[in-house]
PDB file of C-alpha atoms in Angstrom:
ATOM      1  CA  UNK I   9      81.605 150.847  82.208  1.00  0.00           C
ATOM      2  CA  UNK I  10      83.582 149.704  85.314  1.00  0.00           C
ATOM      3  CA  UNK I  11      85.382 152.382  86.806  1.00  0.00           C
ATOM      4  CA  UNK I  12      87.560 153.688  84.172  1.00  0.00           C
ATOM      5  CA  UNK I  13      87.193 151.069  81.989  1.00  0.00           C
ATOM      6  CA  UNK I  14      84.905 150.078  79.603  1.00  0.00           C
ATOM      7  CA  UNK I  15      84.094 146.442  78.814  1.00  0.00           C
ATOM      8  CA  UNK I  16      81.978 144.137  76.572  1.00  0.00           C
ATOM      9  CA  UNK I  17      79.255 142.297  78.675  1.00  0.00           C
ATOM     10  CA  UNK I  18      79.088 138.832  76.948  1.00  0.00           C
ATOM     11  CA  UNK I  19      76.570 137.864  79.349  1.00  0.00           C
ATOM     12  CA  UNK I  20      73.987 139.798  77.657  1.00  0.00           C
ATOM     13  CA  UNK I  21      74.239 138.382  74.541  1.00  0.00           C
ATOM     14  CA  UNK I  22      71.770 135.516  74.094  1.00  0.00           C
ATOM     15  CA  UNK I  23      74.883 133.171  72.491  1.00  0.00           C
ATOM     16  CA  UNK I  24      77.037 133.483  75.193  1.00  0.00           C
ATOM     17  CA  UNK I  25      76.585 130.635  77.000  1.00  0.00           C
ATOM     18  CA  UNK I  26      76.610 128.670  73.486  1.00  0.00           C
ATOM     19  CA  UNK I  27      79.483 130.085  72.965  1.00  0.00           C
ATOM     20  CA  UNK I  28      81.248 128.932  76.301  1.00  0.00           C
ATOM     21  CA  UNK I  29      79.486 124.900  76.132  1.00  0.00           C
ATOM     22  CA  UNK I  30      81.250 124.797  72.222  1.00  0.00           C
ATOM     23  CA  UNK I  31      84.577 125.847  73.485  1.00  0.00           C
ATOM     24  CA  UNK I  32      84.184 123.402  77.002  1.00  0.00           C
ATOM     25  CA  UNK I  33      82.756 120.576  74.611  1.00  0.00           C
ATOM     26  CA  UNK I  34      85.685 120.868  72.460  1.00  0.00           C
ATOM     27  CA  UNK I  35      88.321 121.161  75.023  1.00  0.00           C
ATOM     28  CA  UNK I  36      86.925 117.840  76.699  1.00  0.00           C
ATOM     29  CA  UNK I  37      86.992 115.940  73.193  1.00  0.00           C
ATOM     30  CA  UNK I  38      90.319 117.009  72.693  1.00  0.00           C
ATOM     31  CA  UNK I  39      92.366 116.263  75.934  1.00  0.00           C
ATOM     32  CA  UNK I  40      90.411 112.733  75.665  1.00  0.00           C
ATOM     33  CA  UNK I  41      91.297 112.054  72.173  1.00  0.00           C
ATOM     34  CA  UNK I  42      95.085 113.295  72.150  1.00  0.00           C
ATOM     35  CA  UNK I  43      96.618 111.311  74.460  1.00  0.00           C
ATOM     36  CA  UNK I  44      95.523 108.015  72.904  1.00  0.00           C
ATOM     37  CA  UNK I  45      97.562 109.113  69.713  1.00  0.00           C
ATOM     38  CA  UNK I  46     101.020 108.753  71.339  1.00  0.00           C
ATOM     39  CA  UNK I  47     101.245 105.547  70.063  1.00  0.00           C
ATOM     40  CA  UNK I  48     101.011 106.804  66.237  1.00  0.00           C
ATOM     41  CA  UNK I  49     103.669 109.822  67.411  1.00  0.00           C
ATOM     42  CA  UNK I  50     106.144 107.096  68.662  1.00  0.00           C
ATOM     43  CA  UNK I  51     106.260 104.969  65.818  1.00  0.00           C
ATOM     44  CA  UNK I  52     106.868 108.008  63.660  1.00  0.00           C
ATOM     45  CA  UNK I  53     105.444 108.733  60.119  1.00  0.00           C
ATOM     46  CA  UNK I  54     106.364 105.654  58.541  1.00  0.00           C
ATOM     47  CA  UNK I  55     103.455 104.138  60.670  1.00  0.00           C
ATOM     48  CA  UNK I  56     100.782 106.398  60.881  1.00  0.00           C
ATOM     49  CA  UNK I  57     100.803 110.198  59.794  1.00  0.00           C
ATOM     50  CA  UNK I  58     100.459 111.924  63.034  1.00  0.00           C
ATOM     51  CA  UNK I  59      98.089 114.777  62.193  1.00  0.00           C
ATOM     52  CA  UNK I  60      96.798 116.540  65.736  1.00  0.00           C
ATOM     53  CA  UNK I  61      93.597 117.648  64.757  1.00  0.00           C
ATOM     54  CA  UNK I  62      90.709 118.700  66.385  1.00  0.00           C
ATOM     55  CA  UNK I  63      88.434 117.355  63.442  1.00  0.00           C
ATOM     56  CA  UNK I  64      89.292 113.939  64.195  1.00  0.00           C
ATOM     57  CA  UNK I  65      87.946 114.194  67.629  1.00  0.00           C
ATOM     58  CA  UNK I  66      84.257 114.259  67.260  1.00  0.00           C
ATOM     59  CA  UNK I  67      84.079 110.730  64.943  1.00  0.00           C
ATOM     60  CA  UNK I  68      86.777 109.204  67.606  1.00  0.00           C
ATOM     61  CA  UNK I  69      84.641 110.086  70.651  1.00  0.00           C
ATOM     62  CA  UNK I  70      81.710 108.750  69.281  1.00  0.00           C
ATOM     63  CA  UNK I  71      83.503 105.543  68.897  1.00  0.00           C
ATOM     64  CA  UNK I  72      85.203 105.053  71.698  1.00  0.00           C
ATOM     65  CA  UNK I  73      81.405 106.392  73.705  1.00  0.00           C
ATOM     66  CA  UNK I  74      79.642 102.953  71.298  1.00  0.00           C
ATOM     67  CA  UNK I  75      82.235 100.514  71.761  1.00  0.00           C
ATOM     68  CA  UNK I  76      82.563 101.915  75.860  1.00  0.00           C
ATOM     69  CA  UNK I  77      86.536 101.949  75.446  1.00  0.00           C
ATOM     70  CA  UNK I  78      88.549 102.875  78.680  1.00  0.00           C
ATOM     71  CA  UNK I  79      91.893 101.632  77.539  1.00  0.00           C
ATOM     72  CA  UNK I  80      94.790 103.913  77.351  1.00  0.00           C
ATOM     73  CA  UNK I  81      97.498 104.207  75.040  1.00  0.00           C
ATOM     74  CA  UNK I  82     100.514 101.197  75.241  1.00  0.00           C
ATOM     75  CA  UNK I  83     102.794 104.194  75.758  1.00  0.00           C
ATOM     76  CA  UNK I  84     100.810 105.183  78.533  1.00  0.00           C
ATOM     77  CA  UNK I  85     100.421 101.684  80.284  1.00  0.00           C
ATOM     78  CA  UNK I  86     103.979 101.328  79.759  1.00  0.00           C
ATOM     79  CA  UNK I  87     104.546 103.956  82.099  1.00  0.00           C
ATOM     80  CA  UNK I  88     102.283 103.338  84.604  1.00  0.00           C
ATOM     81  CA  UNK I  89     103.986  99.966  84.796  1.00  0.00           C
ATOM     82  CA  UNK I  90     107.142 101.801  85.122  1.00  0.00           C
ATOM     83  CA  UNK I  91     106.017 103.539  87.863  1.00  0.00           C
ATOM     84  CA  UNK I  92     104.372 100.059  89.718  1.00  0.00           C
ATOM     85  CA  UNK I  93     107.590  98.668  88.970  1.00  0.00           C
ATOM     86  CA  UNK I  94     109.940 101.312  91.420  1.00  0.00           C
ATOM     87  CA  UNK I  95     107.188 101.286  93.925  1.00  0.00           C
ATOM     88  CA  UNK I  96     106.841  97.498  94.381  1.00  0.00           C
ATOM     89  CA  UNK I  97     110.222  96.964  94.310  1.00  0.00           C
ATOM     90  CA  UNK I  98     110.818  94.836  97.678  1.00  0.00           C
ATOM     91  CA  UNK I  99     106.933  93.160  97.402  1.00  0.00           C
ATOM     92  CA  UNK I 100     106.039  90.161  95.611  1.00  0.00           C
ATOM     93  CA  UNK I 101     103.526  89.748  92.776  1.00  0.00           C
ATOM     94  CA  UNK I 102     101.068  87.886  95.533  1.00  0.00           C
ATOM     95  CA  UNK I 103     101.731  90.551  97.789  1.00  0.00           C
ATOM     96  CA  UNK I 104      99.605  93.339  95.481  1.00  0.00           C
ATOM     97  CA  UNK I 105      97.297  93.505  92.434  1.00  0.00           C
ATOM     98  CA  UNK I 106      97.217  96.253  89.722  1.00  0.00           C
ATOM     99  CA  UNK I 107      93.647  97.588  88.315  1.00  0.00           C
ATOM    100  CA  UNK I 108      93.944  99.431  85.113  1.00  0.00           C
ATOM    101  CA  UNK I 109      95.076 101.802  83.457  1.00  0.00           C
ATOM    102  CA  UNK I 110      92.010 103.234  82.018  1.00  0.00           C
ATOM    103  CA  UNK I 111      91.105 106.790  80.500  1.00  0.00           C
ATOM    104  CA  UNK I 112      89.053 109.053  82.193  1.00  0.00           C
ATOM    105  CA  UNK I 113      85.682 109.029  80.928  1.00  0.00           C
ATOM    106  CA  UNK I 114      84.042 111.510  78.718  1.00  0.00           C
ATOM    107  CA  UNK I 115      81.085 112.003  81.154  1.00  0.00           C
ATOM    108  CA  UNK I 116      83.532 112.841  84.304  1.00  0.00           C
ATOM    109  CA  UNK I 117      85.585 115.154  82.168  1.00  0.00           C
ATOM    110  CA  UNK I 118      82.734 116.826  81.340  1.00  0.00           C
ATOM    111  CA  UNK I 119      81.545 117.156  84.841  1.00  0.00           C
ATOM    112  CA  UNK I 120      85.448 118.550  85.994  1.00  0.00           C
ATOM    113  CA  UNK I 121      85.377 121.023  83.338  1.00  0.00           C
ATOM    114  CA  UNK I 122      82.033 122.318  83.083  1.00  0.00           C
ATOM    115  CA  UNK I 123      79.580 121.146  85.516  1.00  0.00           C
ATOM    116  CA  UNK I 124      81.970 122.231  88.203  1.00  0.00           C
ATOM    117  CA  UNK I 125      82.439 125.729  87.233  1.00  0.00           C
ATOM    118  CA  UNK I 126      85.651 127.738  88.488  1.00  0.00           C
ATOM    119  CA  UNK I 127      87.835 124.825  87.302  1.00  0.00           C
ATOM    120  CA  UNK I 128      88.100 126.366  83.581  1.00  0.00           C
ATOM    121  CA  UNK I 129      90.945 128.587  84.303  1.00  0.00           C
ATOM    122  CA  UNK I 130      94.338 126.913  83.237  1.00  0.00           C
ATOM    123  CA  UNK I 131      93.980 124.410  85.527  1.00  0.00           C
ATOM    124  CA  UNK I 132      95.039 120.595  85.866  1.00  0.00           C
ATOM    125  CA  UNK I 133      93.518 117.461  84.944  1.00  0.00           C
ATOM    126  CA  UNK I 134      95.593 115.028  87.620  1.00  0.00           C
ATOM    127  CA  UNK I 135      93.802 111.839  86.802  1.00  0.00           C
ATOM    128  CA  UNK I 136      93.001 111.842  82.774  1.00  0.00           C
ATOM    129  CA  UNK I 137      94.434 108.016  83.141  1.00  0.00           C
ATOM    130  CA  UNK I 138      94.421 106.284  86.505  1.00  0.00           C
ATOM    131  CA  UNK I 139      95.518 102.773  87.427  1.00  0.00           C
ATOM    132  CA  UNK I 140      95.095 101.824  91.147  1.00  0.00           C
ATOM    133  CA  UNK I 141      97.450  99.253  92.744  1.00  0.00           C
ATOM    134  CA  UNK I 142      96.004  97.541  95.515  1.00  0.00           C
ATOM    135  CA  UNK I 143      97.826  96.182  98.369  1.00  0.00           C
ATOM    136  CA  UNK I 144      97.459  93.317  99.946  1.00  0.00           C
ATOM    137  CA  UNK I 145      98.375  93.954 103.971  1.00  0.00           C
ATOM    138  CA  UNK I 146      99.045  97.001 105.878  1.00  0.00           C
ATOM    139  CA  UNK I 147     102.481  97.023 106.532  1.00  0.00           C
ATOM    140  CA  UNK I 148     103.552  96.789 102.669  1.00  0.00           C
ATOM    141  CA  UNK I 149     101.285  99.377 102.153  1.00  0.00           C
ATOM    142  CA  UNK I 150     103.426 101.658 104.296  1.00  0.00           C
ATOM    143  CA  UNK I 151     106.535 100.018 102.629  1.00  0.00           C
ATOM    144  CA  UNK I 152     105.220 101.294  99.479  1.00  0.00           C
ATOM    145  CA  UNK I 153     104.263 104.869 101.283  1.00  0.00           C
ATOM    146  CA  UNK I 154     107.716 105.551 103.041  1.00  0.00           C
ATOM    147  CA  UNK I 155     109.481 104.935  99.597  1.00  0.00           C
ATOM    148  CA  UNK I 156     107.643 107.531  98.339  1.00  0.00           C
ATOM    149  CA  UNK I 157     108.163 110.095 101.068  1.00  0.00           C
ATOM    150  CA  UNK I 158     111.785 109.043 101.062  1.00  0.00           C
ATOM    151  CA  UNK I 159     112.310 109.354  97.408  1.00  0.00           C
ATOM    152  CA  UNK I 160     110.348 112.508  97.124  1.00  0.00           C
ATOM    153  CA  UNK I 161     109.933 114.265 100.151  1.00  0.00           C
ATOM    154  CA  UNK I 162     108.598 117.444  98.932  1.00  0.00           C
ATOM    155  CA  UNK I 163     105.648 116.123  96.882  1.00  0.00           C
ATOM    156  CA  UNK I 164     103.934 114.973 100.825  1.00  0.00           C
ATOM    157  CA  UNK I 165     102.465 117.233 102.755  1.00  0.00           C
ATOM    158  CA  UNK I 166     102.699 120.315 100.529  1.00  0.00           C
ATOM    159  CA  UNK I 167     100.189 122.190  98.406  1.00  0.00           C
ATOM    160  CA  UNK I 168     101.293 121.783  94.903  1.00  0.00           C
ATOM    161  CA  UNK I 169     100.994 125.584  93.060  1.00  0.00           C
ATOM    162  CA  UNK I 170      99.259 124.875  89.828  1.00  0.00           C
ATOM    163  CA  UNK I 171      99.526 127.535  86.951  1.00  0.00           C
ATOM    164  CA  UNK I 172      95.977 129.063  88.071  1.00  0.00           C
ATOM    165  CA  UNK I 173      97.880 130.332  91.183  1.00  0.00           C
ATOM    166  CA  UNK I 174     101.227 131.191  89.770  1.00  0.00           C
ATOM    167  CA  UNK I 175     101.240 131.440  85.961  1.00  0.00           C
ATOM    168  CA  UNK I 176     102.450 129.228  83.264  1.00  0.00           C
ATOM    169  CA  UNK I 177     105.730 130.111  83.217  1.00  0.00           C
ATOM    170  CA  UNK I 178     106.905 129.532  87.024  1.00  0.00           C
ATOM    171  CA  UNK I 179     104.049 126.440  86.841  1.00  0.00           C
ATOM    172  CA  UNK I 180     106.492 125.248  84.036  1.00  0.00           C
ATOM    173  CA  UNK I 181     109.739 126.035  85.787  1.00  0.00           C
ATOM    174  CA  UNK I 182     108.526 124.294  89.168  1.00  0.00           C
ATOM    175  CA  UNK I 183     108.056 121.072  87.316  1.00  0.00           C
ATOM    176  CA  UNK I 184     110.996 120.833  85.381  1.00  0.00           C
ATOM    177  CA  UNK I 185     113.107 121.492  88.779  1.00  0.00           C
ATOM    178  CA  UNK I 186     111.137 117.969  89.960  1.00  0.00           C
ATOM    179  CA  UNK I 187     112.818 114.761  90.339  1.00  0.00           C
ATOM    180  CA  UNK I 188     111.830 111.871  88.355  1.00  0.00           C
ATOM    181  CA  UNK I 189     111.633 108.198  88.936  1.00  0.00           C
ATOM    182  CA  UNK I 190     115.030 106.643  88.253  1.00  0.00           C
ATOM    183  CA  UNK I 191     115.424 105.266  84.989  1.00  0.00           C
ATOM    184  CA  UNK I 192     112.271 107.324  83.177  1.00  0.00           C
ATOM    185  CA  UNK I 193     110.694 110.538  82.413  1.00  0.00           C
ATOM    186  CA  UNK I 194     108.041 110.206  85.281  1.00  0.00           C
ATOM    187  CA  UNK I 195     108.061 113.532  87.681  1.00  0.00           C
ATOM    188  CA  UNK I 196     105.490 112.980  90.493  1.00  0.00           C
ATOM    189  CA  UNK I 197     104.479 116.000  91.636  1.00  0.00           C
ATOM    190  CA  UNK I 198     101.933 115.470  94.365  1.00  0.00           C
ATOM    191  CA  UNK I 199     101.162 112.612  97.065  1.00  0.00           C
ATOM    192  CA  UNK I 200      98.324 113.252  99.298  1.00  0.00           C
ATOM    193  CA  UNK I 201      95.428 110.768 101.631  1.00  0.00           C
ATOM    194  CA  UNK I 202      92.907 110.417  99.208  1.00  0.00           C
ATOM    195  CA  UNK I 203      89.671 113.026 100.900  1.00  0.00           C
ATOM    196  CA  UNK I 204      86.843 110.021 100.521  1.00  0.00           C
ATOM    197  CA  UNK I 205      88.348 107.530 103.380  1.00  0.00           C
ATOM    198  CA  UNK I 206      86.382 106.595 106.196  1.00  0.00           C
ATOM    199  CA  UNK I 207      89.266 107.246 108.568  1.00  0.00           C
ATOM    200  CA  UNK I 208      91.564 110.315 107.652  1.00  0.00           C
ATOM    201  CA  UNK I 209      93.691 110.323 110.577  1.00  0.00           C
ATOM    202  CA  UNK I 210      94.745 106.966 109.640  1.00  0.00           C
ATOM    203  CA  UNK I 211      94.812 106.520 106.321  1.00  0.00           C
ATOM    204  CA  UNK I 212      95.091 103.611 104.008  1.00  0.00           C
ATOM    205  CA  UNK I 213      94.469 105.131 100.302  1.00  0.00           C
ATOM    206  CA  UNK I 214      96.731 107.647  98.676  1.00  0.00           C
ATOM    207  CA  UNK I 215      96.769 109.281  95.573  1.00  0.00           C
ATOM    208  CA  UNK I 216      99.982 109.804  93.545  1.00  0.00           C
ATOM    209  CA  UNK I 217      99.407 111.768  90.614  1.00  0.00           C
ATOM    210  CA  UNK I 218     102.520 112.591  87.959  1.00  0.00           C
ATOM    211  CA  UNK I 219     103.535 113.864  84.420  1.00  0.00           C
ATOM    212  CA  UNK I 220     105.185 111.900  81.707  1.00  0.00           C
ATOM    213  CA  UNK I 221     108.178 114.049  80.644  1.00  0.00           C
ATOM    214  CA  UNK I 222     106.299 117.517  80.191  1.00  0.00           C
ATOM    215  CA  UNK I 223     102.843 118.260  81.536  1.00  0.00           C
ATOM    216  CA  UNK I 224     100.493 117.966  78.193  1.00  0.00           C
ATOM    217  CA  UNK I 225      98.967 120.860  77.574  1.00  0.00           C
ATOM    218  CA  UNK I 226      95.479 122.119  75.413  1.00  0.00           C
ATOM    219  CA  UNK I 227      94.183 125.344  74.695  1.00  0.00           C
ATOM    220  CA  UNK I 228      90.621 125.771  73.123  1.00  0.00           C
ATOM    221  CA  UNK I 229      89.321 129.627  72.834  1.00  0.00           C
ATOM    222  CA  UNK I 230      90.282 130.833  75.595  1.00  0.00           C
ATOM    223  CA  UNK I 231      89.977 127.817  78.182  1.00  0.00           C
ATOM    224  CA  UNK I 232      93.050 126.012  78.853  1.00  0.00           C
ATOM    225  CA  UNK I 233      94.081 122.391  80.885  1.00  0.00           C
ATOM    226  CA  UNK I 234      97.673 120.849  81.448  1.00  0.00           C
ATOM    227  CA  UNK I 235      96.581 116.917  81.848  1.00  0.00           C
ATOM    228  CA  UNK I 236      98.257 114.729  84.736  1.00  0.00           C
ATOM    229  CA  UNK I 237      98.165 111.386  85.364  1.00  0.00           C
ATOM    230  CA  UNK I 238      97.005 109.594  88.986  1.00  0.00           C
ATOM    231  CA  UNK I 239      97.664 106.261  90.653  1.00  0.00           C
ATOM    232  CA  UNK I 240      95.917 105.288  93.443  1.00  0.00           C
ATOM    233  CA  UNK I 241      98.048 103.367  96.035  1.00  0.00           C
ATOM    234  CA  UNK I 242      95.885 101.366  98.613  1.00  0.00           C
ATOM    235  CA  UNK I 243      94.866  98.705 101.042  1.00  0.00           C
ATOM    236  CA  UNK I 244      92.681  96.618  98.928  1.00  0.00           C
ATOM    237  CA  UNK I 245      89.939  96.108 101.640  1.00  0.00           C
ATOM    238  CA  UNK I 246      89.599 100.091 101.993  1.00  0.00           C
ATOM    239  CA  UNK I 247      89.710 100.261  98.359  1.00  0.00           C
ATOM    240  CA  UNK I 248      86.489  97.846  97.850  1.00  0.00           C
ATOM    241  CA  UNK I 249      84.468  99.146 100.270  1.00  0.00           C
ATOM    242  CA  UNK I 250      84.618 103.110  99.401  1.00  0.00           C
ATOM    243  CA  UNK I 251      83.963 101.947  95.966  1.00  0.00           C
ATOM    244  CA  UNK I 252      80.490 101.325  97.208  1.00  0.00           C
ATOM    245  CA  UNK I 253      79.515 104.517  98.675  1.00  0.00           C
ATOM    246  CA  UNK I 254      81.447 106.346  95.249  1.00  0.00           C
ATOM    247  CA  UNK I 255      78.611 107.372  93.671  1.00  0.00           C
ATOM    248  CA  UNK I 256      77.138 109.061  96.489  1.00  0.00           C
ATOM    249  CA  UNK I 257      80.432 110.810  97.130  1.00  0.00           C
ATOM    250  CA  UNK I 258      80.666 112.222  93.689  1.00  0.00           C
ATOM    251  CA  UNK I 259      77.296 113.482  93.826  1.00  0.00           C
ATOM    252  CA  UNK I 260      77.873 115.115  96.641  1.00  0.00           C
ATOM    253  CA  UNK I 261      80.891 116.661  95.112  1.00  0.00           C
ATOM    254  CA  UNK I 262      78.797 118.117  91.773  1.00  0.00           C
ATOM    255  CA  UNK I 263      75.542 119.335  94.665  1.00  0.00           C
ATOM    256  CA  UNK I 264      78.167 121.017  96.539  1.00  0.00           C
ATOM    257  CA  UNK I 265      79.515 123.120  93.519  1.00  0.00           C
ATOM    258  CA  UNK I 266      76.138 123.647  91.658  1.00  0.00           C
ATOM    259  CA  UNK I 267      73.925 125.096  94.618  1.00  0.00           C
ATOM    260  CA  UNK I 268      70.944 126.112  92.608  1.00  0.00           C
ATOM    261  CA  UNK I 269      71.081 122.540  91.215  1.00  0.00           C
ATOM    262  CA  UNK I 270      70.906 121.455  94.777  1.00  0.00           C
ATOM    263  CA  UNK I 271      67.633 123.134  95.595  1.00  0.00           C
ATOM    264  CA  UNK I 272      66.051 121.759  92.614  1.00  0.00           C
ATOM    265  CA  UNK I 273      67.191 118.642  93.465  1.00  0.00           C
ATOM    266  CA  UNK I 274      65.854 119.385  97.361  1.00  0.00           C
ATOM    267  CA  UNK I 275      62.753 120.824  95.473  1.00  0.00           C
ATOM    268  CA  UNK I 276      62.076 117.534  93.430  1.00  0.00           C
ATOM    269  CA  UNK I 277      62.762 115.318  96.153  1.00  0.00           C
ATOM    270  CA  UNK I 278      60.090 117.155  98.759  1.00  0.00           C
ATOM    271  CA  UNK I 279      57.116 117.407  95.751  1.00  0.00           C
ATOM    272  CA  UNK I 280      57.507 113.837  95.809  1.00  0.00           C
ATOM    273  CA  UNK I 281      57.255 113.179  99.680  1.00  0.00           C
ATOM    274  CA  UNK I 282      53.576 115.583  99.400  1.00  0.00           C
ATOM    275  CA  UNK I 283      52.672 113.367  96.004  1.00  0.00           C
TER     276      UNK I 283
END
């Protein structure tokens, strides 16, 4: 009992925690696996009969995991390049360089959804595909920058209110009050410094994450995600040289949410030093 109420202690059943890694494990296959199928859901039935099915996942994530595919859907490339397009309008094609799209990978949606716990509450993948666009000087890179902030003003600066803090419904309402980007169904809805630069106070990577159309949504048990998409807009020397210390940052990121796997860690690491 708890107070008043009375309540079911899963935690004290030995299948619990079975129960919560089949429902996580599932969840990851299928916000990886559906978003590759827009391509059968454009062309219609005559093509391909769309059937959205979580017992295609399994078989299609093995796949892609042997043949080590990162490449999006065309329908999703085709929008990122919509998006590169309105940002780069007054630069030439010397004057930048485009990496990607690619999918998120299994691994790292495994370690968002699970590994770092307190993220399993309806919640929002913002990078499931990411492209970065690398510029080449300074001073188009804030070209690129003040277009955004001119464009959409309230996406900078602001915390965006996911559906964790304010519920699906007002989550859902908020978005579809967003601008888009002219001529498409794009609706950023957050622009922020990117946390991993050297220098924050002057920074030179940003992340721009957005929806295409409506924000894609998945429900498995009781564990929900909305899935976002992310490009990462930066000067191209910054961008190569955190990509060498990226490893250490995202370990740092998983230690800092998983404390007792920390000490182990800690634990390990000193039994070696007396060895």
């Amino acid at each position: 009992e708890a107070g008043k109420e009375q309540h079911v202690d899963f935690q004290r059943f030995s299948s619990a925690a079975l129960w919560y890694q089949q429902e996580i494990l599932s969840l990851v296959m299928r916000v990886f696996c559906e978003d590759q199928l827009m391509d059968n859901l454009e062309a219609g039935y005559d093509f391909q009969f769309y059937v959205p099915s979580a017992l295609q996942d399994a078989p299609k994530c093995k796949n892609d995991i042997e043949e080590k595919k990162t490449a999006p859907s065309a329908h999703r490339k085709r929008c990122f390049e919509a998006l590169i397009t309105f940002l780069v309008d007054k630069l030439t094609e010397a004057d930048y360089e485009v990496q990607g799209p690619v999918l998120k990978p299994l691994q790292s949606l495994f370690n968002k959804m699970f590994i770092r716990r307190g993220q399993t509450a309806v919640s929002v993948i913002g990078d499931m595909t990411r492209a970065t666009l690398l510029v080449k000087n300074e001073e188009d890179l804030n070209r690129v920058v003040s277009r955004i902030k001119e464009v959409f003003p309230s996406i900078h600066g602001s915390s965006f209110k996911g559906p964790e803090k304010i519920g699906v419904n007002n989550f859902l309402h908020q978005v579809s009050e967003m601008k888009k980007i002219p001529h498409t169904k794009i609706i950023p809805y957050r622009f922020k410094e990117n946390s991993s630069q050297n220098d924050a106070d002057s920074p030179l990577l940003y992340n721009l994450n957005f929806f295409d159309s409506i924000p894609e949504y998945h429900r498995v048990g009781t564990t929900e995600m909305f899935v976002a998409f992310e490009l990462q807009i930066g000067l191209e020397a910054e961008v190569n040289g955190l990509r060498v210390d990226h490893l250490a940052y995202e370990e740092g990121r998983i230690l800092k949410a998983q404390p007792l796997l920390k000490a182990y860690k800690d634990v390990h690491k000193n039994l070696k030093e007396v060895d």
